[in-house]
Amino acid sequence: MRPNKFVIEKQVSEFRSDNGLSLSEPIALKSLLLKLNILTIFRPLSENFSGMCLKDNNTSNEEAKIKEENSNQSQGRQHFTIAHELYHLYIEENPTPHKCNPGNGSKDPVEQCADMFASSLLMPETGICQLISETELTTKNISI
């Protein structure tokens, strides 16, 4: 599937709703990982490896979900990687194990979708707009 902003926004909205999150609130990602029963291992990995996830649909009960995260990277980068991998676990149809390094300018449409999903999940447009005054939004002159 080629990246489509409207489809991604809908997927993010549904994911947030399914997990009891409003369309604008910040997400406590580690709490969300616990709620989703995703075993997450934070450990130092090589510089060019952000993280990975595995999904086992062959187990009884709920599928097993395992995620590994590079603890050498900044917290912001870790959060982006977690959100990126959530796309692979919950949105992507028939995910296959592969090395993922979000933000590396990948031409792979699935990786682009995962990056767009992560961006929208972590910084939803509605939430950003709520933080900016109406005057600044109207004049398109947003101050830092």
mmCIF file of N, CA and C in Angstrom:
data_model
loop_
_atom_site.group_PDB
_atom_site.id
_atom_site.type_symbol
_atom_site.label_atom_id
_atom_site.label_comp_id
_atom_site.label_asym_id
_atom_site.label_seq_id
_atom_site.Cartn_x
_atom_site.Cartn_y
_atom_site.Cartn_z
ATOM 1 N N MET A 1 0.841 -1.180 0.000
ATOM 2 C CA MET A 1 0.000 0.000 0.000
ATOM 3 C C MET A 1 0.886 1.244 0.000
ATOM 4 N N ARG A 2 0.607 2.156 -0.912
ATOM 5 C CA ARG A 2 1.337 3.424 -0.946
ATOM 6 C C ARG A 2 0.842 4.302 0.196
ATOM 7 N N PRO A 3 1.715 5.118 0.757
ATOM 8 C CA PRO A 3 1.308 5.994 1.858
ATOM 9 C C PRO A 3 0.197 6.945 1.429
ATOM 10 N N ASN A 4 -0.819 7.047 2.270
ATOM 11 C CA ASN A 4 -1.930 7.956 2.039
ATOM 12 C C ASN A 4 -2.264 8.610 3.376
ATOM 13 N N LYS A 5 -2.071 9.915 3.456
ATOM 14 C CA LYS A 5 -2.248 10.650 4.716
ATOM 15 C C LYS A 5 -3.618 10.404 5.333
ATOM 16 N N PHE A 6 -4.668 10.371 4.534
ATOM 17 C CA PHE A 6 -6.017 10.223 5.066
ATOM 18 C C PHE A 6 -6.248 8.818 5.621
ATOM 19 N N VAL A 7 -5.710 7.818 4.950
ATOM 20 C CA VAL A 7 -5.828 6.439 5.438
ATOM 21 C C VAL A 7 -5.050 6.292 6.740
ATOM 22 N N ILE A 8 -3.844 6.830 6.772
ATOM 23 C CA ILE A 8 -3.012 6.755 7.980
ATOM 24 C C ILE A 8 -3.706 7.460 9.142
ATOM 25 N N GLU A 9 -4.249 8.656 8.900
ATOM 26 C CA GLU A 9 -4.951 9.396 9.960
ATOM 27 C C GLU A 9 -6.127 8.582 10.505
ATOM 28 N N LYS A 10 -6.843 7.908 9.617
ATOM 29 C CA LYS A 10 -7.972 7.063 10.038
ATOM 30 C C LYS A 10 -7.465 5.895 10.875
ATOM 31 N N GLN A 11 -6.370 5.273 10.461
ATOM 32 C CA GLN A 11 -5.804 4.156 11.218
ATOM 33 C C GLN A 11 -5.354 4.607 12.605
ATOM 34 N N VAL A 12 -4.736 5.775 12.681
ATOM 35 C CA VAL A 12 -4.302 6.318 13.965
ATOM 36 C C VAL A 12 -5.511 6.587 14.851
ATOM 37 N N SER A 13 -6.537 7.198 14.287
ATOM 38 C CA SER A 13 -7.752 7.508 15.034
ATOM 39 C C SER A 13 -8.376 6.228 15.597
ATOM 40 N N GLU A 14 -8.476 5.199 14.777
ATOM 41 C CA GLU A 14 -9.057 3.930 15.218
ATOM 42 C C GLU A 14 -8.177 3.263 16.281
ATOM 43 N N PHE A 15 -6.855 3.317 16.092
ATOM 44 C CA PHE A 15 -5.937 2.725 17.065
ATOM 45 C C PHE A 15 -6.077 3.432 18.408
ATOM 46 N N ARG A 16 -6.118 4.765 18.374
ATOM 47 C CA ARG A 16 -6.279 5.531 19.616
ATOM 48 C C ARG A 16 -7.601 5.168 20.284
ATOM 49 N N SER A 17 -8.676 5.145 19.515
ATOM 50 C CA SER A 17 -9.997 4.835 20.055
ATOM 51 C C SER A 17 -10.036 3.425 20.647
ATOM 52 N N ASP A 18 -9.491 2.459 19.929
ATOM 53 C CA ASP A 18 -9.468 1.072 20.398
ATOM 54 C C ASP A 18 -8.715 0.926 21.714
ATOM 55 N N ASN A 19 -7.791 1.848 21.979
ATOM 56 C CA ASN A 19 -6.966 1.769 23.182
ATOM 57 C C ASN A 19 -7.339 2.816 24.232
ATOM 58 N N GLY A 20 -8.548 3.382 24.096
ATOM 59 C CA GLY A 20 -9.070 4.300 25.101
ATOM 60 C C GLY A 20 -8.364 5.640 25.162
ATOM 61 N N LEU A 21 -7.813 6.072 24.034
ATOM 62 C CA LEU A 21 -7.097 7.350 23.978
ATOM 63 C C LEU A 21 -7.890 8.341 23.138
ATOM 64 N N SER A 22 -7.900 9.604 23.571
ATOM 65 C CA SER A 22 -8.575 10.624 22.772
ATOM 66 C C SER A 22 -7.729 10.908 21.528
ATOM 67 N N LEU A 23 -8.266 11.721 20.648
ATOM 68 C CA LEU A 23 -7.567 12.045 19.409
ATOM 69 C C LEU A 23 -6.434 13.040 19.611
ATOM 70 N N SER A 24 -6.313 13.584 20.828
ATOM 71 C CA SER A 24 -5.311 14.623 21.012
ATOM 72 C C SER A 24 -4.376 14.419 22.202
ATOM 73 N N GLU A 25 -4.695 13.510 23.104
ATOM 74 C CA GLU A 25 -3.883 13.393 24.322
ATOM 75 C C GLU A 25 -2.523 12.750 24.059
ATOM 76 N N PRO A 26 -1.529 13.136 24.849
ATOM 77 C CA PRO A 26 -0.224 12.487 24.748
ATOM 78 C C PRO A 26 -0.342 11.023 25.161
ATOM 79 N N ILE A 27 0.549 10.206 24.679
ATOM 80 C CA ILE A 27 0.514 8.774 24.970
ATOM 81 C C ILE A 27 1.692 8.406 25.867
ATOM 82 N N ALA A 28 1.407 7.693 26.946
ATOM 83 C CA ALA A 28 2.455 7.111 27.783
ATOM 84 C C ALA A 28 2.795 5.766 27.137
ATOM 85 N N LEU A 29 3.803 5.758 26.277
ATOM 86 C CA LEU A 29 4.066 4.581 25.454
ATOM 87 C C LEU A 29 4.414 3.332 26.251
ATOM 88 N N LYS A 30 5.197 3.465 27.296
ATOM 89 C CA LYS A 30 5.549 2.273 28.081
ATOM 90 C C LYS A 30 4.310 1.675 28.745
ATOM 91 N N SER A 31 3.406 2.528 29.203
ATOM 92 C CA SER A 31 2.143 2.039 29.778
ATOM 93 C C SER A 31 1.298 1.360 28.710
ATOM 94 N N LEU A 32 1.285 1.945 27.514
ATOM 95 C CA LEU A 32 0.527 1.355 26.417
ATOM 96 C C LEU A 32 1.093 -0.020 26.050
ATOM 97 N N LEU A 33 2.416 -0.145 26.012
ATOM 98 C CA LEU A 33 3.032 -1.441 25.709
ATOM 99 C C LEU A 33 2.609 -2.494 26.740
ATOM 100 N N LEU A 34 2.570 -2.112 28.008
ATOM 101 C CA LEU A 34 2.123 -3.044 29.053
ATOM 102 C C LEU A 34 0.662 -3.426 28.841
ATOM 103 N N LYS A 35 -0.167 -2.425 28.565
ATOM 104 C CA LYS A 35 -1.600 -2.674 28.344
ATOM 105 C C LYS A 35 -1.825 -3.618 27.164
ATOM 106 N N LEU A 36 -1.013 -3.447 26.120
ATOM 107 C CA LEU A 36 -1.144 -4.276 24.920
ATOM 108 C C LEU A 36 -0.451 -5.628 25.068
ATOM 109 N N ASN A 37 0.148 -5.861 26.232
ATOM 110 C CA ASN A 37 0.833 -7.118 26.513
ATOM 111 C C ASN A 37 1.967 -7.394 25.526
ATOM 112 N N ILE A 38 2.742 -6.356 25.258
ATOM 113 C CA ILE A 38 3.889 -6.484 24.364
ATOM 114 C C ILE A 38 5.145 -6.568 25.217
ATOM 115 N N LEU A 39 5.796 -7.709 25.160
ATOM 116 C CA LEU A 39 7.059 -7.867 25.871
ATOM 117 C C LEU A 39 8.081 -6.994 25.167
ATOM 118 N N THR A 40 8.616 -6.017 25.892
ATOM 119 C CA THR A 40 9.560 -5.079 25.296
ATOM 120 C C THR A 40 10.889 -5.164 26.020
ATOM 121 N N ILE A 41 11.940 -5.336 25.257
ATOM 122 C CA ILE A 41 13.281 -5.436 25.803
ATOM 123 C C ILE A 41 14.057 -4.203 25.361
ATOM 124 N N PHE A 42 14.522 -3.427 26.331
ATOM 125 C CA PHE A 42 15.337 -2.253 26.052
ATOM 126 C C PHE A 42 16.783 -2.634 26.329
ATOM 127 N N ARG A 43 17.605 -2.586 25.303
ATOM 128 C CA ARG A 43 19.015 -2.909 25.482
ATOM 129 C C ARG A 43 19.835 -2.210 24.417
ATOM 130 N N PRO A 44 21.126 -2.035 24.674
ATOM 131 C CA PRO A 44 21.975 -1.383 23.671
ATOM 132 C C PRO A 44 22.045 -2.229 22.399
ATOM 133 N N LEU A 45 21.863 -1.567 21.269
ATOM 134 C CA LEU A 45 21.975 -2.215 19.957
ATOM 135 C C LEU A 45 22.932 -1.384 19.122
ATOM 136 N N SER A 46 23.269 -1.875 17.955
ATOM 137 C CA SER A 46 24.194 -1.123 17.106
ATOM 138 C C SER A 46 23.575 0.220 16.712
ATOM 139 N N GLU A 47 24.426 1.146 16.324
ATOM 140 C CA GLU A 47 24.017 2.519 16.027
ATOM 141 C C GLU A 47 22.948 2.604 14.936
ATOM 142 N N ASN A 48 23.015 1.727 13.948
ATOM 143 C CA ASN A 48 22.089 1.807 12.819
ATOM 144 C C ASN A 48 20.876 0.883 12.982
ATOM 145 N N PHE A 49 20.588 0.478 14.205
ATOM 146 C CA PHE A 49 19.471 -0.428 14.459
ATOM 147 C C PHE A 49 18.597 0.163 15.559
ATOM 148 N N SER A 50 17.399 0.601 15.196
ATOM 149 C CA SER A 50 16.520 1.254 16.170
ATOM 150 C C SER A 50 15.696 0.264 16.971
ATOM 151 N N GLY A 51 15.176 -0.746 16.310
ATOM 152 C CA GLY A 51 14.344 -1.714 17.010
ATOM 153 C C GLY A 51 13.710 -2.682 16.045
ATOM 154 N N MET A 52 12.953 -3.612 16.600
ATOM 155 C CA MET A 52 12.269 -4.621 15.788
ATOM 156 C C MET A 52 11.101 -5.182 16.577
ATOM 157 N N CYS A 53 10.208 -5.869 15.877
ATOM 158 C CA CYS A 53 9.099 -6.529 16.558
ATOM 159 C C CYS A 53 8.806 -7.850 15.870
ATOM 160 N N LEU A 54 8.235 -8.750 16.625
ATOM 161 C CA LEU A 54 7.815 -10.056 16.108
ATOM 162 C C LEU A 54 6.392 -10.296 16.571
ATOM 163 N N LYS A 55 5.619 -10.919 15.718
ATOM 164 C CA LYS A 55 4.229 -11.229 16.042
ATOM 165 C C LYS A 55 4.018 -12.700 15.708
ATOM 166 N N ASP A 56 3.566 -13.476 16.672
ATOM 167 C CA ASP A 56 3.353 -14.906 16.457
ATOM 168 C C ASP A 56 1.863 -15.198 16.525
ATOM 169 N N ASN A 57 1.268 -15.443 15.377
ATOM 170 C CA ASN A 57 -0.167 -15.741 15.321
ATOM 171 C C ASN A 57 -0.453 -17.213 15.569
ATOM 172 N N ASN A 58 0.582 -18.026 15.754
ATOM 173 C CA ASN A 58 0.402 -19.462 15.934
ATOM 174 C C ASN A 58 0.195 -19.857 17.389
ATOM 175 N N THR A 59 0.330 -18.928 18.313
ATOM 176 C CA THR A 59 0.163 -19.267 19.719
ATOM 177 C C THR A 59 -1.311 -19.283 20.070
ATOM 178 N N SER A 60 -1.659 -20.079 21.079
ATOM 179 C CA SER A 60 -3.043 -20.080 21.537
ATOM 180 C C SER A 60 -3.289 -18.785 22.307
ATOM 181 N N ASN A 61 -4.548 -18.498 22.544
ATOM 182 C CA ASN A 61 -4.910 -17.273 23.250
ATOM 183 C C ASN A 61 -4.613 -16.072 22.369
ATOM 184 N N GLU A 62 -4.007 -15.050 22.931
ATOM 185 C CA GLU A 62 -3.637 -13.853 22.179
ATOM 186 C C GLU A 62 -2.288 -14.091 21.515
ATOM 187 N N GLU A 63 -2.058 -13.452 20.377
ATOM 188 C CA GLU A 63 -0.772 -13.652 19.724
ATOM 189 C C GLU A 63 0.365 -13.069 20.563
ATOM 190 N N ALA A 64 1.504 -13.720 20.472
ATOM 191 C CA ALA A 64 2.680 -13.246 21.196
ATOM 192 C C ALA A 64 3.259 -12.054 20.451
ATOM 193 N N LYS A 65 3.613 -11.018 21.190
ATOM 194 C CA LYS A 65 4.198 -9.831 20.591
ATOM 195 C C LYS A 65 5.466 -9.493 21.362
ATOM 196 N N ILE A 66 6.562 -9.423 20.661
ATOM 197 C CA ILE A 66 7.841 -9.126 21.279
ATOM 198 C C ILE A 66 8.470 -7.962 20.548
ATOM 199 N N LYS A 67 9.015 -7.023 21.288
ATOM 200 C CA LYS A 67 9.642 -5.861 20.695
ATOM 201 C C LYS A 67 10.985 -5.624 21.354
ATOM 202 N N GLU A 68 11.968 -5.310 20.545
ATOM 203 C CA GLU A 68 13.285 -4.965 21.063
ATOM 204 C C GLU A 68 13.570 -3.523 20.686
ATOM 205 N N GLU A 69 14.136 -2.780 21.624
ATOM 206 C CA GLU A 69 14.337 -1.342 21.466
ATOM 207 C C GLU A 69 15.780 -0.992 21.805
ATOM 208 N N ASN A 70 16.362 -0.106 21.020
ATOM 209 C CA ASN A 70 17.750 0.314 21.237
ATOM 210 C C ASN A 70 17.814 1.356 22.356
ATOM 211 N N SER A 71 18.326 0.944 23.519
ATOM 212 C CA SER A 71 18.397 1.849 24.672
ATOM 213 C C SER A 71 19.514 2.881 24.533
ATOM 214 N N ASN A 72 20.369 2.744 23.516
ATOM 215 C CA ASN A 72 21.424 3.734 23.275
ATOM 216 C C ASN A 72 20.879 4.998 22.622
ATOM 217 N N GLN A 73 19.686 4.923 22.066
ATOM 218 C CA GLN A 73 19.136 6.067 21.346
ATOM 219 C C GLN A 73 18.349 6.975 22.284
ATOM 220 N N SER A 74 18.135 8.206 21.854
ATOM 221 C CA SER A 74 17.412 9.175 22.672
ATOM 222 C C SER A 74 15.990 8.689 22.935
ATOM 223 N N GLN A 75 15.397 9.221 23.991
ATOM 224 C CA GLN A 75 14.035 8.832 24.335
ATOM 225 C C GLN A 75 13.059 9.170 23.206
ATOM 226 N N GLY A 76 13.267 10.314 22.560
ATOM 227 C CA GLY A 76 12.407 10.688 21.432
ATOM 228 C C GLY A 76 12.501 9.680 20.301
ATOM 229 N N ARG A 77 13.709 9.256 19.989
ATOM 230 C CA ARG A 77 13.907 8.264 18.931
ATOM 231 C C ARG A 77 13.286 6.921 19.327
ATOM 232 N N GLN A 78 13.437 6.560 20.607
ATOM 233 C CA GLN A 78 12.826 5.315 21.082
ATOM 234 C C GLN A 78 11.306 5.379 20.944
ATOM 235 N N HIS A 79 10.719 6.522 21.305
ATOM 236 C CA HIS A 79 9.262 6.668 21.194
ATOM 237 C C HIS A 79 8.808 6.540 19.744
ATOM 238 N N PHE A 80 9.559 7.173 18.833
ATOM 239 C CA PHE A 80 9.198 7.077 17.421
ATOM 240 C C PHE A 80 9.282 5.622 16.955
ATOM 241 N N THR A 81 10.318 4.928 17.368
ATOM 242 C CA THR A 81 10.486 3.523 16.969
ATOM 243 C C THR A 81 9.358 2.666 17.533
ATOM 244 N N ILE A 82 8.982 2.900 18.781
ATOM 245 C CA ILE A 82 7.868 2.143 19.364
ATOM 246 C C ILE A 82 6.606 2.365 18.535
ATOM 247 N N ALA A 83 6.287 3.623 18.229
ATOM 248 C CA ALA A 83 5.082 3.932 17.450
ATOM 249 C C ALA A 83 5.171 3.319 16.048
ATOM 250 N N HIS A 84 6.343 3.359 15.453
ATOM 251 C CA HIS A 84 6.576 2.766 14.130
ATOM 252 C C HIS A 84 6.293 1.263 14.182
ATOM 253 N N GLU A 85 6.809 0.608 15.201
ATOM 254 C CA GLU A 85 6.615 -0.843 15.322
ATOM 255 C C GLU A 85 5.165 -1.194 15.644
ATOM 256 N N LEU A 86 4.440 -0.304 16.330
ATOM 257 C CA LEU A 86 3.017 -0.549 16.573
ATOM 258 C C LEU A 86 2.255 -0.653 15.251
ATOM 259 N N TYR A 87 2.685 0.125 14.270
ATOM 260 C CA TYR A 87 2.076 0.018 12.934
ATOM 261 C C TYR A 87 2.256 -1.404 12.406
ATOM 262 N N HIS A 88 3.483 -1.923 12.507
ATOM 263 C CA HIS A 88 3.742 -3.277 12.000
ATOM 264 C C HIS A 88 2.922 -4.327 12.761
ATOM 265 N N LEU A 89 2.766 -4.148 14.063
ATOM 266 C CA LEU A 89 2.042 -5.136 14.867
ATOM 267 C C LEU A 89 0.533 -5.070 14.702
ATOM 268 N N TYR A 90 -0.036 -3.864 14.559
ATOM 269 C CA TYR A 90 -1.484 -3.716 14.612
ATOM 270 C C TYR A 90 -2.154 -3.266 13.324
ATOM 271 N N ILE A 91 -1.416 -2.681 12.416
ATOM 272 C CA ILE A 91 -2.044 -2.139 11.211
ATOM 273 C C ILE A 91 -1.645 -2.933 9.965
ATOM 274 N N GLU A 92 -0.372 -3.202 9.812
ATOM 275 C CA GLU A 92 0.129 -3.890 8.621
ATOM 276 C C GLU A 92 -0.473 -5.287 8.513
ATOM 277 N N GLU A 93 -0.947 -5.614 7.330
ATOM 278 C CA GLU A 93 -1.458 -6.959 7.095
ATOM 279 C C GLU A 93 -0.281 -7.881 6.791
ATOM 280 N N ASN A 94 -0.264 -9.030 7.416
ATOM 281 C CA ASN A 94 0.777 -10.040 7.204
ATOM 282 C C ASN A 94 2.195 -9.494 7.360
ATOM 283 N N PRO A 95 2.516 -8.940 8.540
ATOM 284 C CA PRO A 95 3.881 -8.432 8.725
ATOM 285 C C PRO A 95 4.896 -9.563 8.701
ATOM 286 N N THR A 96 6.056 -9.279 8.161
ATOM 287 C CA THR A 96 7.133 -10.253 8.131
ATOM 288 C C THR A 96 8.321 -9.687 8.894
ATOM 289 N N PRO A 97 9.048 -10.531 9.616
ATOM 290 C CA PRO A 97 10.215 -10.029 10.358
ATOM 291 C C PRO A 97 11.242 -9.417 9.405
ATOM 292 N N HIS A 98 11.732 -8.263 9.775
ATOM 293 C CA HIS A 98 12.760 -7.588 8.978
ATOM 294 C C HIS A 98 13.427 -6.529 9.841
ATOM 295 N N LYS A 99 14.581 -6.105 9.430
ATOM 296 C CA LYS A 99 15.290 -5.050 10.146
ATOM 297 C C LYS A 99 14.637 -3.718 9.791
ATOM 298 N N CYS A 100 14.309 -2.976 10.812
ATOM 299 C CA CYS A 100 13.601 -1.718 10.633
ATOM 300 C C CYS A 100 14.431 -0.595 11.219
ATOM 301 N N ASN A 101 14.666 0.421 10.455
ATOM 302 C CA ASN A 101 15.347 1.599 10.974
ATOM 303 C C ASN A 101 14.557 2.817 10.524
ATOM 304 N N PRO A 102 13.463 3.155 11.265
ATOM 305 C CA PRO A 102 12.590 4.239 10.840
ATOM 306 C C PRO A 102 13.333 5.555 10.663
ATOM 307 N N GLY A 103 12.864 6.309 9.698
ATOM 308 C CA GLY A 103 13.451 7.619 9.460
ATOM 309 C C GLY A 103 14.687 7.582 8.588
ATOM 310 N N ASN A 104 14.992 6.423 8.011
ATOM 311 C CA ASN A 104 16.215 6.338 7.205
ATOM 312 C C ASN A 104 15.971 6.683 5.741
ATOM 313 N N GLY A 105 14.797 7.250 5.435
ATOM 314 C CA GLY A 105 14.503 7.638 4.059
ATOM 315 C C GLY A 105 14.165 6.451 3.173
ATOM 316 N N SER A 106 13.632 5.386 3.769
ATOM 317 C CA SER A 106 13.306 4.173 3.018
ATOM 318 C C SER A 106 12.294 4.471 1.914
ATOM 319 N N LYS A 107 12.494 3.831 0.787
ATOM 320 C CA LYS A 107 11.552 3.951 -0.334
ATOM 321 C C LYS A 107 10.442 2.897 -0.221
ATOM 322 N N ASP A 108 10.579 1.960 0.714
ATOM 323 C CA ASP A 108 9.587 0.908 0.901
ATOM 324 C C ASP A 108 8.274 1.537 1.385
ATOM 325 N N PRO A 109 7.181 1.355 0.645
ATOM 326 C CA PRO A 109 5.905 1.987 1.016
ATOM 327 C C PRO A 109 5.411 1.574 2.405
ATOM 328 N N VAL A 110 5.654 0.339 2.810
ATOM 329 C CA VAL A 110 5.220 -0.109 4.131
ATOM 330 C C VAL A 110 5.978 0.655 5.213
ATOM 331 N N GLU A 111 7.269 0.835 5.020
ATOM 332 C CA GLU A 111 8.073 1.584 5.991
ATOM 333 C C GLU A 111 7.663 3.056 6.022
ATOM 334 N N GLN A 112 7.327 3.610 4.866
ATOM 335 C CA GLN A 112 6.849 4.986 4.819
ATOM 336 C C GLN A 112 5.525 5.121 5.580
ATOM 337 N N CYS A 113 4.635 4.132 5.402
ATOM 338 C CA CYS A 113 3.362 4.146 6.132
ATOM 339 C C CYS A 113 3.605 4.051 7.634
ATOM 340 N N ALA A 114 4.534 3.185 8.039
ATOM 341 C CA ALA A 114 4.842 3.028 9.466
ATOM 342 C C ALA A 114 5.401 4.327 10.035
ATOM 343 N N ASP A 115 6.235 5.020 9.269
ATOM 344 C CA ASP A 115 6.774 6.311 9.718
ATOM 345 C C ASP A 115 5.664 7.363 9.837
ATOM 346 N N MET A 116 4.770 7.408 8.845
ATOM 347 C CA MET A 116 3.660 8.364 8.889
ATOM 348 C C MET A 116 2.737 8.067 10.068
ATOM 349 N N PHE A 117 2.476 6.779 10.299
ATOM 350 C CA PHE A 117 1.638 6.358 11.426
ATOM 351 C C PHE A 117 2.266 6.816 12.741
ATOM 352 N N ALA A 118 3.563 6.573 12.888
ATOM 353 C CA ALA A 118 4.273 6.958 14.116
ATOM 354 C C ALA A 118 4.186 8.463 14.336
ATOM 355 N N SER A 119 4.429 9.235 13.292
ATOM 356 C CA SER A 119 4.372 10.699 13.408
ATOM 357 C C SER A 119 2.986 11.158 13.839
ATOM 358 N N SER A 120 1.971 10.620 13.203
ATOM 359 C CA SER A 120 0.601 11.027 13.499
ATOM 360 C C SER A 120 0.157 10.544 14.879
ATOM 361 N N LEU A 121 0.594 9.366 15.276
ATOM 362 C CA LEU A 121 0.230 8.842 16.589
ATOM 363 C C LEU A 121 0.848 9.689 17.700
ATOM 364 N N LEU A 122 2.110 10.054 17.521
ATOM 365 C CA LEU A 122 2.820 10.797 18.556
ATOM 366 C C LEU A 122 2.488 12.283 18.561
ATOM 367 N N MET A 123 2.193 12.838 17.391
ATOM 368 C CA MET A 123 1.901 14.273 17.288
ATOM 369 C C MET A 123 0.644 14.489 16.440
ATOM 370 N N PRO A 124 -0.523 14.103 16.985
ATOM 371 C CA PRO A 124 -1.755 14.257 16.201
ATOM 372 C C PRO A 124 -2.044 15.734 15.930
ATOM 373 N N GLU A 125 -2.475 15.997 14.716
ATOM 374 C CA GLU A 125 -2.724 17.379 14.302
ATOM 375 C C GLU A 125 -3.672 18.094 15.258
ATOM 376 N N THR A 126 -4.723 17.393 15.702
ATOM 377 C CA THR A 126 -5.684 17.993 16.629
ATOM 378 C C THR A 126 -4.998 18.418 17.919
ATOM 379 N N GLY A 127 -4.145 17.561 18.447
ATOM 380 C CA GLY A 127 -3.432 17.878 19.686
ATOM 381 C C GLY A 127 -2.482 19.041 19.522
ATOM 382 N N ILE A 128 -1.790 19.103 18.393
ATOM 383 C CA ILE A 128 -0.862 20.211 18.129
ATOM 384 C C ILE A 128 -1.632 21.519 18.023
ATOM 385 N N CYS A 129 -2.735 21.496 17.273
ATOM 386 C CA CYS A 129 -3.528 22.723 17.086
ATOM 387 C C CYS A 129 -4.096 23.238 18.400
ATOM 388 N N GLN A 130 -4.407 22.350 19.345
ATOM 389 C CA GLN A 130 -4.931 22.788 20.644
ATOM 390 C C GLN A 130 -3.883 23.565 21.440
ATOM 391 N N LEU A 131 -2.628 23.367 21.126
ATOM 392 C CA LEU A 131 -1.543 24.036 21.853
ATOM 393 C C LEU A 131 -1.178 25.396 21.255
ATOM 394 N N ILE A 132 -1.767 25.726 20.113
ATOM 395 C CA ILE A 132 -1.422 26.966 19.411
ATOM 396 C C ILE A 132 -2.607 27.919 19.484
ATOM 397 N N SER A 133 -2.334 29.184 19.758
ATOM 398 C CA SER A 133 -3.424 30.161 19.878
ATOM 399 C C SER A 133 -4.151 30.322 18.545
ATOM 400 N N GLU A 134 -5.417 30.697 18.635
ATOM 401 C CA GLU A 134 -6.231 30.891 17.436
ATOM 402 C C GLU A 134 -5.652 31.972 16.526
ATOM 403 N N THR A 135 -5.118 33.017 17.129
ATOM 404 C CA THR A 135 -4.520 34.095 16.356
ATOM 405 C C THR A 135 -3.358 33.570 15.534
ATOM 406 N N GLU A 136 -2.497 32.799 16.156
ATOM 407 C CA GLU A 136 -1.339 32.256 15.441
ATOM 408 C C GLU A 136 -1.788 31.293 14.335
ATOM 409 N N LEU A 137 -2.815 30.491 14.593
ATOM 410 C CA LEU A 137 -3.319 29.583 13.561
ATOM 411 C C LEU A 137 -3.901 30.366 12.386
ATOM 412 N N THR A 138 -4.635 31.430 12.703
ATOM 413 C CA THR A 138 -5.262 32.247 11.662
ATOM 414 C C THR A 138 -4.241 32.955 10.792
ATOM 415 N N THR A 139 -3.227 33.525 11.437
ATOM 416 C CA THR A 139 -2.230 34.286 10.692
ATOM 417 C C THR A 139 -1.115 33.408 10.129
ATOM 418 N N LYS A 140 -1.122 32.137 10.515
ATOM 419 C CA LYS A 140 -0.074 31.197 10.117
ATOM 420 C C LYS A 140 1.308 31.682 10.527
ATOM 421 N N ASN A 141 1.327 32.444 11.606
ATOM 422 C CA ASN A 141 2.583 32.970 12.154
ATOM 423 C C ASN A 141 2.720 32.375 13.556
ATOM 424 N N ILE A 142 3.202 31.159 13.599
ATOM 425 C CA ILE A 142 3.265 30.412 14.851
ATOM 426 C C ILE A 142 4.606 30.658 15.533
ATOM 427 N N SER A 143 4.519 31.118 16.779
ATOM 428 C CA SER A 143 5.745 31.411 17.524
ATOM 429 C C SER A 143 6.231 30.162 18.241
ATOM 430 N N ILE A 144 7.503 30.160 18.476
ATOM 431 C CA ILE A 144 8.083 29.028 19.203
ATOM 432 C C ILE A 144 7.898 29.291 20.685
#
